[in-house]
PDB file of N, CA, C and O in Angstrom:
ATOM      1  N   LYS R   1     196.066  -2.492  33.022  1.00  0.00           N
ATOM      2  CA  LYS R   1     195.369  -2.195  33.902  1.00  0.00           C
ATOM      3  C   LYS R   1     193.561  -2.372  33.758  1.00  0.00           C
ATOM      4  O   LYS R   1     193.128  -2.064  32.797  1.00  0.00           O
ATOM      5  N   GLU R   2     192.874  -3.369  34.620  1.00  0.00           N
ATOM      6  CA  GLU R   2     191.797  -3.517  34.222  1.00  0.00           C
ATOM      7  C   GLU R   2     190.652  -2.352  34.829  1.00  0.00           C
ATOM      8  O   GLU R   2     190.970  -1.546  35.893  1.00  0.00           O
ATOM      9  N   THR R   3     189.716  -2.269  33.988  1.00  0.00           N
ATOM     10  CA  THR R   3     188.909  -0.962  34.447  1.00  0.00           C
ATOM     11  C   THR R   3     187.128  -1.528  34.483  1.00  0.00           C
ATOM     12  O   THR R   3     186.589  -3.081  34.163  1.00  0.00           O
ATOM     13  N   PHE R   4     186.317  -0.393  34.913  1.00  0.00           N
ATOM     14  CA  PHE R   4     184.839  -1.160  34.729  1.00  0.00           C
ATOM     15  C   PHE R   4     184.223  -0.490  33.773  1.00  0.00           C
ATOM     16  O   PHE R   4     185.092   0.549  33.013  1.00  0.00           O
ATOM     17  N   VAL R   5     183.311  -0.578  33.294  1.00  0.00           N
ATOM     18  CA  VAL R   5     182.179  -0.236  32.267  1.00  0.00           C
ATOM     19  C   VAL R   5     181.234   0.516  32.752  1.00  0.00           C
ATOM     20  O   VAL R   5     180.490   0.702  33.431  1.00  0.00           O
ATOM     21  N   SER R   6     181.324   1.853  32.288  1.00  0.00           N
ATOM     22  CA  SER R   6     180.129   3.247  32.655  1.00  0.00           C
ATOM     23  C   SER R   6     178.974   3.202  31.803  1.00  0.00           C
ATOM     24  O   SER R   6     178.312   3.149  31.660  1.00  0.00           O
ATOM     25  N   SER R   7     179.986   3.921  30.479  1.00  0.00           N
ATOM     26  CA  SER R   7     178.971   4.327  29.443  1.00  0.00           C
ATOM     27  C   SER R   7     179.401   4.278  27.716  1.00  0.00           C
ATOM     28  O   SER R   7     180.130   4.966  27.287  1.00  0.00           O
ATOM     29  N   VAL R   8     178.644   2.920  26.967  1.00  0.00           N
ATOM     30  CA  VAL R   8     179.596   2.664  25.647  1.00  0.00           C
ATOM     31  C   VAL R   8     178.862   3.425  24.901  1.00  0.00           C
ATOM     32  O   VAL R   8     177.433   3.234  24.625  1.00  0.00           O
ATOM     33  N   PHE R   9     179.640   4.288  23.912  1.00  0.00           N
ATOM     34  CA  PHE R   9     178.916   4.673  23.059  1.00  0.00           C
ATOM     35  C   PHE R   9     179.242   3.753  21.572  1.00  0.00           C
ATOM     36  O   PHE R   9     178.515   3.899  20.587  1.00  0.00           O
ATOM     37  N   ASP R  10     180.494   3.524  21.425  1.00  0.00           N
ATOM     38  CA  ASP R  10     180.532   2.653  19.959  1.00  0.00           C
ATOM     39  C   ASP R  10     181.679   1.573  20.540  1.00  0.00           C
ATOM     40  O   ASP R  10     182.153   1.467  21.610  1.00  0.00           O
ATOM     41  N   LEU R  11     181.248   0.514  19.619  1.00  0.00           N
ATOM     42  CA  LEU R  11     182.357  -0.902  19.404  1.00  0.00           C
ATOM     43  C   LEU R  11     182.933  -1.125  18.220  1.00  0.00           C
ATOM     44  O   LEU R  11     182.039  -1.026  17.029  1.00  0.00           O
ATOM     45  N   GLU R  12     184.177  -1.782  18.383  1.00  0.00           N
ATOM     46  CA  GLU R  12     184.564  -2.442  16.644  1.00  0.00           C
ATOM     47  C   GLU R  12     184.697  -3.626  17.418  1.00  0.00           C
ATOM     48  O   GLU R  12     185.826  -3.885  18.437  1.00  0.00           O
ATOM     49  N   VAL R  13     184.957  -4.714  16.325  1.00  0.00           N
ATOM     50  CA  VAL R  13     185.754  -5.730  16.522  1.00  0.00           C
ATOM     51  C   VAL R  13     187.096  -5.878  15.758  1.00  0.00           C
ATOM     52  O   VAL R  13     187.028  -5.369  14.670  1.00  0.00           O
ATOM     53  N   THR R  14     188.062  -6.264  17.160  1.00  0.00           N
ATOM     54  CA  THR R  14     189.450  -6.553  16.022  1.00  0.00           C
ATOM     55  C   THR R  14     189.110  -8.007  15.165  1.00  0.00           C
ATOM     56  O   THR R  14     188.700  -8.846  15.314  1.00  0.00           O
ATOM     57  N   PRO R  15     190.584  -7.846  14.616  1.00  0.00           N
ATOM     58  CA  PRO R  15     190.914  -9.217  13.700  1.00  0.00           C
ATOM     59  C   PRO R  15     191.040 -10.219  14.685  1.00  0.00           C
ATOM     60  O   PRO R  15     190.494 -11.288  14.223  1.00  0.00           O
ATOM     61  N   GLN R  16     190.908 -10.163  15.899  1.00  0.00           N
ATOM     62  CA  GLN R  16     191.765 -11.054  16.702  1.00  0.00           C
ATOM     63  C   GLN R  16     190.026 -12.019  17.115  1.00  0.00           C
ATOM     64  O   GLN R  16     190.022 -12.864  18.244  1.00  0.00           O
ATOM     65  N   GLY R  17     189.094 -10.794  17.465  1.00  0.00           N
ATOM     66  CA  GLY R  17     187.795 -11.074  17.829  1.00  0.00           C
ATOM     67  C   GLY R  17     187.439 -10.456  19.156  1.00  0.00           C
ATOM     68  O   GLY R  17     186.497 -10.772  19.708  1.00  0.00           O
ATOM     69  N   ASP R  18     188.675  -9.656  19.591  1.00  0.00           N
ATOM     70  CA  ASP R  18     188.246  -8.710  20.544  1.00  0.00           C
ATOM     71  C   ASP R  18     187.505  -7.643  20.330  1.00  0.00           C
ATOM     72  O   ASP R  18     187.581  -7.565  19.663  1.00  0.00           O
ATOM     73  N   ILE R  19     187.033  -7.177  21.657  1.00  0.00           N
ATOM     74  CA  ILE R  19     185.853  -6.007  21.251  1.00  0.00           C
ATOM     75  C   ILE R  19     186.449  -4.631  21.950  1.00  0.00           C
ATOM     76  O   ILE R  19     186.651  -4.450  22.986  1.00  0.00           O
ATOM     77  N   LEU R  20     186.922  -3.596  20.803  1.00  0.00           N
ATOM     78  CA  LEU R  20     187.244  -2.115  21.204  1.00  0.00           C
ATOM     79  C   LEU R  20     186.258  -1.223  21.487  1.00  0.00           C
ATOM     80  O   LEU R  20     184.675  -1.773  20.729  1.00  0.00           O
ATOM     81  N   PHE R  21     185.951  -0.511  22.829  1.00  0.00           N
ATOM     82  CA  PHE R  21     184.507   0.396  22.647  1.00  0.00           C
ATOM     83  C   PHE R  21     184.769   1.499  23.190  1.00  0.00           C
ATOM     84  O   PHE R  21     185.780   1.530  24.512  1.00  0.00           O
ATOM     85  N   SER R  22     184.489   2.760  23.113  1.00  0.00           N
ATOM     86  CA  SER R  22     184.357   3.771  23.555  1.00  0.00           C
ATOM     87  C   SER R  22     183.560   3.942  24.928  1.00  0.00           C
ATOM     88  O   SER R  22     182.141   3.784  24.859  1.00  0.00           O
ATOM     89  N   ASP R  23     184.396   4.403  26.014  1.00  0.00           N
ATOM     90  CA  ASP R  23     183.776   4.794  27.673  1.00  0.00           C
ATOM     91  C   ASP R  23     183.614   5.966  27.440  1.00  0.00           C
ATOM     92  O   ASP R  23     184.710   6.920  28.243  1.00  0.00           O
ATOM     93  N   SER R  24     182.762   6.950  27.410  1.00  0.00           N
ATOM     94  CA  SER R  24     182.933   8.133  27.221  1.00  0.00           C
ATOM     95  C   SER R  24     182.702   8.896  28.641  1.00  0.00           C
ATOM     96  O   SER R  24     183.321   9.906  29.251  1.00  0.00           O
ATOM     97  N   ASN R  25     182.290   8.256  29.897  1.00  0.00           N
ATOM     98  CA  ASN R  25     182.071   8.810  31.124  1.00  0.00           C
ATOM     99  C   ASN R  25     183.555   8.627  31.801  1.00  0.00           C
ATOM    100  O   ASN R  25     183.458   8.690  33.012  1.00  0.00           O
ATOM    101  N   THR R  26     184.373   7.175  31.130  1.00  0.00           N
ATOM    102  CA  THR R  26     185.405   7.127  32.110  1.00  0.00           C
ATOM    103  C   THR R  26     186.703   7.939  31.344  1.00  0.00           C
ATOM    104  O   THR R  26     188.220   7.565  31.723  1.00  0.00           O
ATOM    105  N   TYR R  27     186.657   8.315  30.047  1.00  0.00           N
ATOM    106  CA  TYR R  27     187.646   8.891  29.115  1.00  0.00           C
ATOM    107  C   TYR R  27     188.746   7.938  28.685  1.00  0.00           C
ATOM    108  O   TYR R  27     189.655   8.164  28.622  1.00  0.00           O
ATOM    109  N   PHE R  28     187.916   6.778  28.746  1.00  0.00           N
ATOM    110  CA  PHE R  28     189.193   5.639  27.867  1.00  0.00           C
ATOM    111  C   PHE R  28     188.372   4.857  26.714  1.00  0.00           C
ATOM    112  O   PHE R  28     186.825   4.967  26.610  1.00  0.00           O
ATOM    113  N   ILE R  29     189.266   4.419  25.921  1.00  0.00           N
ATOM    114  CA  ILE R  29     188.857   3.314  24.799  1.00  0.00           C
ATOM    115  C   ILE R  29     189.337   2.207  25.622  1.00  0.00           C
ATOM    116  O   ILE R  29     190.140   1.911  25.834  1.00  0.00           O
ATOM    117  N   GLN R  30     188.622   0.916  25.597  1.00  0.00           N
ATOM    118  CA  GLN R  30     188.797  -0.121  26.330  1.00  0.00           C
ATOM    119  C   GLN R  30     188.529  -1.403  25.426  1.00  0.00           C
ATOM    120  O   GLN R  30     188.308  -1.176  24.444  1.00  0.00           O
ATOM    121  N   LEU R  31     189.464  -2.465  25.608  1.00  0.00           N
ATOM    122  CA  LEU R  31     189.358  -3.558  25.083  1.00  0.00           C
ATOM    123  C   LEU R  31     188.761  -4.703  26.158  1.00  0.00           C
ATOM    124  O   LEU R  31     189.523  -4.777  26.905  1.00  0.00           O
ATOM    125  N   ALA R  32     187.950  -5.262  25.553  1.00  0.00           N
ATOM    126  CA  ALA R  32     186.954  -6.422  26.182  1.00  0.00           C
ATOM    127  C   ALA R  32     188.224  -8.186  25.261  1.00  0.00           C
ATOM    128  O   ALA R  32     187.297  -7.977  24.239  1.00  0.00           O
ATOM    129  N   ASN R  33     189.200  -8.384  26.142  1.00  0.00           N
ATOM    130  CA  ASN R  33     189.711  -9.456  25.720  1.00  0.00           C
ATOM    131  C   ASN R  33     188.626 -10.742  25.870  1.00  0.00           C
ATOM    132  O   ASN R  33     188.335 -11.252  26.761  1.00  0.00           O
ATOM    133  N   ILE R  34     189.044 -11.274  24.793  1.00  0.00           N
ATOM    134  CA  ILE R  34     187.997 -12.482  24.906  1.00  0.00           C
ATOM    135  C   ILE R  34     188.995 -13.920  25.172  1.00  0.00           C
ATOM    136  O   ILE R  34     187.719 -14.618  25.753  1.00  0.00           O
ATOM    137  N   THR R  35     190.296 -13.716  25.480  1.00  0.00           N
ATOM    138  CA  THR R  35     190.262 -14.783  26.048  1.00  0.00           C
ATOM    139  C   THR R  35     190.302 -14.928  27.712  1.00  0.00           C
ATOM    140  O   THR R  35     190.084 -15.703  28.351  1.00  0.00           O
ATOM    141  N   SER R  36     190.792 -13.456  27.742  1.00  0.00           N
ATOM    142  CA  SER R  36     190.858 -13.676  29.821  1.00  0.00           C
ATOM    143  C   SER R  36     189.532 -13.270  30.187  1.00  0.00           C
ATOM    144  O   SER R  36     189.130 -13.506  31.121  1.00  0.00           O
ATOM    145  N   GLY R  37     188.952 -12.397  29.367  1.00  0.00           N
ATOM    146  CA  GLY R  37     187.146 -12.047  29.718  1.00  0.00           C
ATOM    147  C   GLY R  37     187.414 -10.205  30.392  1.00  0.00           C
ATOM    148  O   GLY R  37     186.465 -10.038  31.130  1.00  0.00           O
ATOM    149  N   ARG R  38     188.771 -10.115  30.460  1.00  0.00           N
ATOM    150  CA  ARG R  38     189.029  -8.938  31.457  1.00  0.00           C
ATOM    151  C   ARG R  38     188.726  -7.451  30.296  1.00  0.00           C
ATOM    152  O   ARG R  38     189.208  -7.708  28.864  1.00  0.00           O
ATOM    153  N   ASN R  39     188.221  -6.075  31.066  1.00  0.00           N
ATOM    154  CA  ASN R  39     188.388  -5.092  30.044  1.00  0.00           C
ATOM    155  C   ASN R  39     189.561  -4.520  30.234  1.00  0.00           C
ATOM    156  O   ASN R  39     189.881  -4.333  31.684  1.00  0.00           O
ATOM    157  N   LEU R  40     190.626  -4.160  29.171  1.00  0.00           N
ATOM    158  CA  LEU R  40     191.802  -3.218  29.537  1.00  0.00           C
ATOM    159  C   LEU R  40     192.099  -1.901  28.907  1.00  0.00           C
ATOM    160  O   LEU R  40     190.765  -1.678  28.113  1.00  0.00           O
ATOM    161  N   ASN R  41     192.120  -1.151  29.860  1.00  0.00           N
ATOM    162  CA  ASN R  41     192.388  -0.034  29.251  1.00  0.00           C
ATOM    163  C   ASN R  41     193.450   0.021  27.714  1.00  0.00           C
ATOM    164  O   ASN R  41     194.237  -0.805  27.893  1.00  0.00           O
ATOM    165  N   PHE R  42     192.641   0.600  26.491  1.00  0.00           N
ATOM    166  CA  PHE R  42     193.330   0.460  25.391  1.00  0.00           C
ATOM    167  C   PHE R  42     194.345   2.189  24.931  1.00  0.00           C
ATOM    168  O   PHE R  42     195.043   1.949  24.210  1.00  0.00           O
ATOM    169  N   VAL R  43     193.154   2.967  24.818  1.00  0.00           N
ATOM    170  CA  VAL R  43     193.310   4.438  24.548  1.00  0.00           C
ATOM    171  C   VAL R  43     192.975   5.361  26.230  1.00  0.00           C
ATOM    172  O   VAL R  43     191.895   5.244  26.526  1.00  0.00           O
ATOM    173  N   GLY R  44     193.899   5.781  26.207  1.00  0.00           N
ATOM    174  CA  GLY R  44     193.512   7.266  27.090  1.00  0.00           C
ATOM    175  C   GLY R  44     194.074   7.109  28.385  1.00  0.00           C
ATOM    176  O   GLY R  44     194.413   5.661  29.064  1.00  0.00           O
ATOM    177  N   SER R  45     194.610   7.977  29.359  1.00  0.00           N
ATOM    178  CA  SER R  45     195.096   8.065  30.592  1.00  0.00           C
ATOM    179  C   SER R  45     194.210   7.999  31.632  1.00  0.00           C
ATOM    180  O   SER R  45     194.808   8.044  32.804  1.00  0.00           O
ATOM    181  N   GLY R  46     192.956   8.206  31.435  1.00  0.00           N
ATOM    182  CA  GLY R  46     191.658   8.590  32.680  1.00  0.00           C
ATOM    183  C   GLY R  46     191.978   9.749  32.937  1.00  0.00           C
ATOM    184  O   GLY R  46     191.055  10.066  33.772  1.00  0.00           O
ATOM    185  N   VAL R  47     192.223  10.667  32.350  1.00  0.00           N
ATOM    186  CA  VAL R  47     192.134  12.273  32.434  1.00  0.00           C
ATOM    187  C   VAL R  47     191.473  12.918  31.022  1.00  0.00           C
ATOM    188  O   VAL R  47     191.992  12.377  30.033  1.00  0.00           O
ATOM    189  N   SER R  48     190.829  13.757  32.104  1.00  0.00           N
ATOM    190  CA  SER R  48     189.927  14.090  31.106  1.00  0.00           C
ATOM    191  C   SER R  48     190.360  15.617  30.003  1.00  0.00           C
ATOM    192  O   SER R  48     191.003  15.993  31.066  1.00  0.00           O
ATOM    193  N   GLY R  49     190.354  15.597  28.881  1.00  0.00           N
ATOM    194  CA  GLY R  49     191.224  16.779  28.411  1.00  0.00           C
ATOM    195  C   GLY R  49     191.909  16.262  27.241  1.00  0.00           C
ATOM    196  O   GLY R  49     191.252  15.375  26.600  1.00  0.00           O
ATOM    197  N   PHE R  50     192.899  17.267  26.555  1.00  0.00           N
ATOM    198  CA  PHE R  50     193.382  17.445  25.608  1.00  0.00           C
ATOM    199  C   PHE R  50     194.869  17.455  25.716  1.00  0.00           C
ATOM    200  O   PHE R  50     195.135  18.450  26.480  1.00  0.00           O
ATOM    201  N   ASN R  51     195.938  16.558  25.492  1.00  0.00           N
ATOM    202  CA  ASN R  51     197.457  16.922  25.822  1.00  0.00           C
ATOM    203  C   ASN R  51     198.173  16.625  24.425  1.00  0.00           C
ATOM    204  O   ASN R  51     199.351  16.226  24.721  1.00  0.00           O
ATOM    205  N   GLY R  52     197.850  17.049  23.371  1.00  0.00           N
ATOM    206  CA  GLY R  52     198.837  16.833  22.239  1.00  0.00           C
ATOM    207  C   GLY R  52     198.254  15.946  21.442  1.00  0.00           C
ATOM    208  O   GLY R  52     197.617  14.402  21.993  1.00  0.00           O
ATOM    209  N   GLU R  53     199.245  15.680  20.622  1.00  0.00           N
ATOM    210  CA  GLU R  53     198.940  14.435  19.797  1.00  0.00           C
ATOM    211  C   GLU R  53     200.341  13.681  19.827  1.00  0.00           C
ATOM    212  O   GLU R  53     199.840  12.439  18.871  1.00  0.00           O
ATOM    213  N   ALA R  54     201.002  13.805  20.183  1.00  0.00           N
ATOM    214  CA  ALA R  54     202.337  13.080  20.262  1.00  0.00           C
ATOM    215  C   ALA R  54     202.749  12.185  21.590  1.00  0.00           C
ATOM    216  O   ALA R  54     203.609  12.213  21.925  1.00  0.00           O
ATOM    217  N   LYS R  55     201.558  11.599  21.719  1.00  0.00           N
ATOM    218  CA  LYS R  55     201.371  10.844  22.962  1.00  0.00           C
ATOM    219  C   LYS R  55     200.943   9.219  22.666  1.00  0.00           C
ATOM    220  O   LYS R  55     200.753   9.078  21.872  1.00  0.00           O
ATOM    221  N   SER R  56     201.456   8.719  23.763  1.00  0.00           N
ATOM    222  CA  SER R  56     201.033   7.108  23.182  1.00  0.00           C
ATOM    223  C   SER R  56     199.684   7.079  23.391  1.00  0.00           C
ATOM    224  O   SER R  56     199.123   7.754  24.148  1.00  0.00           O
ATOM    225  N   ARG R  57     199.549   5.862  22.888  1.00  0.00           N
ATOM    226  CA  ARG R  57     197.721   5.886  23.414  1.00  0.00           C
ATOM    227  C   ARG R  57     197.569   5.706  24.938  1.00  0.00           C
ATOM    228  O   ARG R  57     196.288   5.972  25.315  1.00  0.00           O
ATOM    229  N   LEU R  58     198.189   5.054  25.653  1.00  0.00           N
ATOM    230  CA  LEU R  58     197.742   5.583  27.003  1.00  0.00           C
ATOM    231  C   LEU R  58     198.167   6.567  28.157  1.00  0.00           C
ATOM    232  O   LEU R  58     197.671   6.579  29.000  1.00  0.00           O
ATOM    233  N   GLU R  59     198.840   7.238  27.329  1.00  0.00           N
ATOM    234  CA  GLU R  59     199.071   8.886  28.120  1.00  0.00           C
ATOM    235  C   GLU R  59     198.150   9.758  27.255  1.00  0.00           C
ATOM    236  O   GLU R  59     198.567  10.742  28.107  1.00  0.00           O
ATOM    237  N   ALA R  60     197.542   9.232  26.120  1.00  0.00           N
ATOM    238  CA  ALA R  60     197.157  10.369  25.728  1.00  0.00           C
ATOM    239  C   ALA R  60     195.452  10.949  26.652  1.00  0.00           C
ATOM    240  O   ALA R  60     195.109   9.769  27.614  1.00  0.00           O
ATOM    241  N   PHE R  61     195.271  12.108  26.691  1.00  0.00           N
ATOM    242  CA  PHE R  61     194.147  12.610  27.787  1.00  0.00           C
ATOM    243  C   PHE R  61     192.740  12.493  26.280  1.00  0.00           C
ATOM    244  O   PHE R  61     192.916  12.974  25.562  1.00  0.00           O
ATOM    245  N   VAL R  62     191.868  11.925  26.816  1.00  0.00           N
ATOM    246  CA  VAL R  62     190.249  12.165  26.031  1.00  0.00           C
ATOM    247  C   VAL R  62     189.527  12.774  26.577  1.00  0.00           C
ATOM    248  O   VAL R  62     189.501  12.170  27.932  1.00  0.00           O
ATOM    249  N   PHE R  63     188.581  13.382  26.217  1.00  0.00           N
ATOM    250  CA  PHE R  63     187.380  13.907  26.917  1.00  0.00           C
ATOM    251  C   PHE R  63     186.278  13.088  26.632  1.00  0.00           C
ATOM    252  O   PHE R  63     185.353  12.555  27.516  1.00  0.00           O
ATOM    253  N   SER R  64     185.648  12.847  25.891  1.00  0.00           N
ATOM    254  CA  SER R  64     184.591  12.118  25.995  1.00  0.00           C
ATOM    255  C   SER R  64     184.665  10.963  24.194  1.00  0.00           C
ATOM    256  O   SER R  64     184.303  11.314  23.258  1.00  0.00           O
ATOM    257  N   PRO R  65     185.388  10.171  24.377  1.00  0.00           N
ATOM    258  CA  PRO R  65     185.886   9.069  23.025  1.00  0.00           C
ATOM    259  C   PRO R  65     184.396   8.432  22.547  1.00  0.00           C
ATOM    260  O   PRO R  65     183.551   8.323  23.734  1.00  0.00           O
ATOM    261  N   ALA R  66     183.856   9.096  21.133  1.00  0.00           N
ATOM    262  CA  ALA R  66     182.961   8.461  20.910  1.00  0.00           C
ATOM    263  C   ALA R  66     183.183   7.320  19.506  1.00  0.00           C
ATOM    264  O   ALA R  66     183.615   6.000  19.860  1.00  0.00           O
ATOM    265  N   GLY R  67     183.023   8.053  18.629  1.00  0.00           N
ATOM    266  CA  GLY R  67     182.644   6.928  17.171  1.00  0.00           C
ATOM    267  C   GLY R  67     183.908   5.878  17.029  1.00  0.00           C
ATOM    268  O   GLY R  67     185.026   6.904  17.112  1.00  0.00           O
ATOM    269  N   LEU R  68     183.917   4.757  17.058  1.00  0.00           N
ATOM    270  CA  LEU R  68     185.498   4.433  16.996  1.00  0.00           C
ATOM    271  C   LEU R  68     185.154   3.499  15.098  1.00  0.00           C
ATOM    272  O   LEU R  68     184.375   3.197  14.869  1.00  0.00           O
ATOM    273  N   ALA R  69     186.342   3.538  14.124  1.00  0.00           N
ATOM    274  CA  ALA R  69     186.315   2.934  13.034  1.00  0.00           C
ATOM    275  C   ALA R  69     187.925   1.983  13.128  1.00  0.00           C
ATOM    276  O   ALA R  69     189.286   2.245  13.713  1.00  0.00           O
ATOM    277  N   LEU R  70     188.080   0.698  12.330  1.00  0.00           N
ATOM    278  CA  LEU R  70     189.190  -0.232  12.252  1.00  0.00           C
ATOM    279  C   LEU R  70     189.548  -0.012  11.202  1.00  0.00           C
ATOM    280  O   LEU R  70     188.457  -0.362  10.136  1.00  0.00           O
ATOM    281  N   ASN R  71     190.384   0.097  10.755  1.00  0.00           N
ATOM    282  CA  ASN R  71     190.699  -0.168   9.026  1.00  0.00           C
ATOM    283  C   ASN R  71     190.964  -1.779   8.661  1.00  0.00           C
ATOM    284  O   ASN R  71     191.316  -2.250   9.964  1.00  0.00           O
ATOM    285  N   PRO R  72     191.489  -1.959   7.748  1.00  0.00           N
ATOM    286  CA  PRO R  72     191.617  -3.438   7.745  1.00  0.00           C
ATOM    287  C   PRO R  72     192.860  -4.241   7.942  1.00  0.00           C
ATOM    288  O   PRO R  72     192.909  -5.515   8.334  1.00  0.00           O
ATOM    289  N   SER R  73     193.752  -3.355   8.691  1.00  0.00           N
ATOM    290  CA  SER R  73     194.940  -3.844   8.906  1.00  0.00           C
ATOM    291  C   SER R  73     194.723  -3.779  10.589  1.00  0.00           C
ATOM    292  O   SER R  73     196.131  -3.995  11.186  1.00  0.00           O
ATOM    293  N   GLY R  74     193.616  -3.142  10.947  1.00  0.00           N
ATOM    294  CA  GLY R  74     193.556  -3.077  12.486  1.00  0.00           C
ATOM    295  C   GLY R  74     193.917  -1.979  13.502  1.00  0.00           C
ATOM    296  O   GLY R  74     193.918  -1.689  14.690  1.00  0.00           O
ATOM    297  N   THR R  75     194.512  -0.997  12.429  1.00  0.00           N
ATOM    298  CA  THR R  75     194.650   0.295  12.910  1.00  0.00           C
ATOM    299  C   THR R  75     193.068   1.151  13.693  1.00  0.00           C
ATOM    300  O   THR R  75     192.554   0.918  12.813  1.00  0.00           O
ATOM    301  N   LEU R  76     193.216   1.656  14.729  1.00  0.00           N
ATOM    302  CA  LEU R  76     191.925   2.357  15.251  1.00  0.00           C
ATOM    303  C   LEU R  76     192.137   3.762  14.881  1.00  0.00           C
ATOM    304  O   LEU R  76     192.923   4.309  15.298  1.00  0.00           O
ATOM    305  N   TYR R  77     191.071   4.173  14.833  1.00  0.00           N
ATOM    306  CA  TYR R  77     190.451   5.735  14.621  1.00  0.00           C
ATOM    307  C   TYR R  77     189.246   5.988  15.662  1.00  0.00           C
ATOM    308  O   TYR R  77     188.458   4.902  15.147  1.00  0.00           O
ATOM    309  N   PHE R  78     189.131   7.392  16.309  1.00  0.00           N
ATOM    310  CA  PHE R  78     188.065   7.437  16.919  1.00  0.00           C
ATOM    311  C   PHE R  78     188.154   8.943  16.946  1.00  0.00           C
ATOM    312  O   PHE R  78     189.209   9.597  16.545  1.00  0.00           O
ATOM    313  N   PHE R  79     187.074   9.505  17.437  1.00  0.00           N
ATOM    314  CA  PHE R  79     186.829  10.852  17.340  1.00  0.00           C
ATOM    315  C   PHE R  79     186.316  11.370  18.913  1.00  0.00           C
ATOM    316  O   PHE R  79     185.704  10.682  19.803  1.00  0.00           O
ATOM    317  N   ASP R  80     186.971  12.522  19.426  1.00  0.00           N
ATOM    318  CA  ASP R  80     186.693  13.043  20.671  1.00  0.00           C
ATOM    319  C   ASP R  80     185.024  13.769  20.477  1.00  0.00           C
ATOM    320  O   ASP R  80     185.251  15.131  19.889  1.00  0.00           O
ATOM    321  N   ASP R  81     184.094  13.293  20.942  1.00  0.00           N
ATOM    322  CA  ASP R  81     182.883  13.800  20.728  1.00  0.00           C
ATOM    323  C   ASP R  81     182.940  15.748  21.280  1.00  0.00           C
ATOM    324  O   ASP R  81     181.668  15.984  20.906  1.00  0.00           O
ATOM    325  N   VAL R  82     184.194  15.792  22.166  1.00  0.00           N
ATOM    326  CA  VAL R  82     183.720  17.015  22.542  1.00  0.00           C
ATOM    327  C   VAL R  82     184.812  17.550  21.863  1.00  0.00           C
ATOM    328  O   VAL R  82     184.945  19.191  21.535  1.00  0.00           O
ATOM    329  N   ARG R  83     186.088  17.289  21.277  1.00  0.00           N
ATOM    330  CA  ARG R  83     187.208  17.913  20.837  1.00  0.00           C
ATOM    331  C   ARG R  83     186.915  18.209  18.955  1.00  0.00           C
ATOM    332  O   ARG R  83     187.034  17.708  18.609  1.00  0.00           O
TER     333      ARG R  83
END
């Protein structure tokens, strides 16, 4: 799903050159795809809150996604500024 950008807190560049960024006002971590030029939801359902840890990345509720980190294999880690 294509989304808009509201309030970028942090960003990381993936091994493919795409840009992941946390957007605390929309409750998403988004992916700026360098091939298509579109912003796509990468983490978060768009619902503010917390709904457990056993959810897919697109089902997860996040409140205020903030700091991002990618390990060498491309796994994304992030923290929620409020949780």
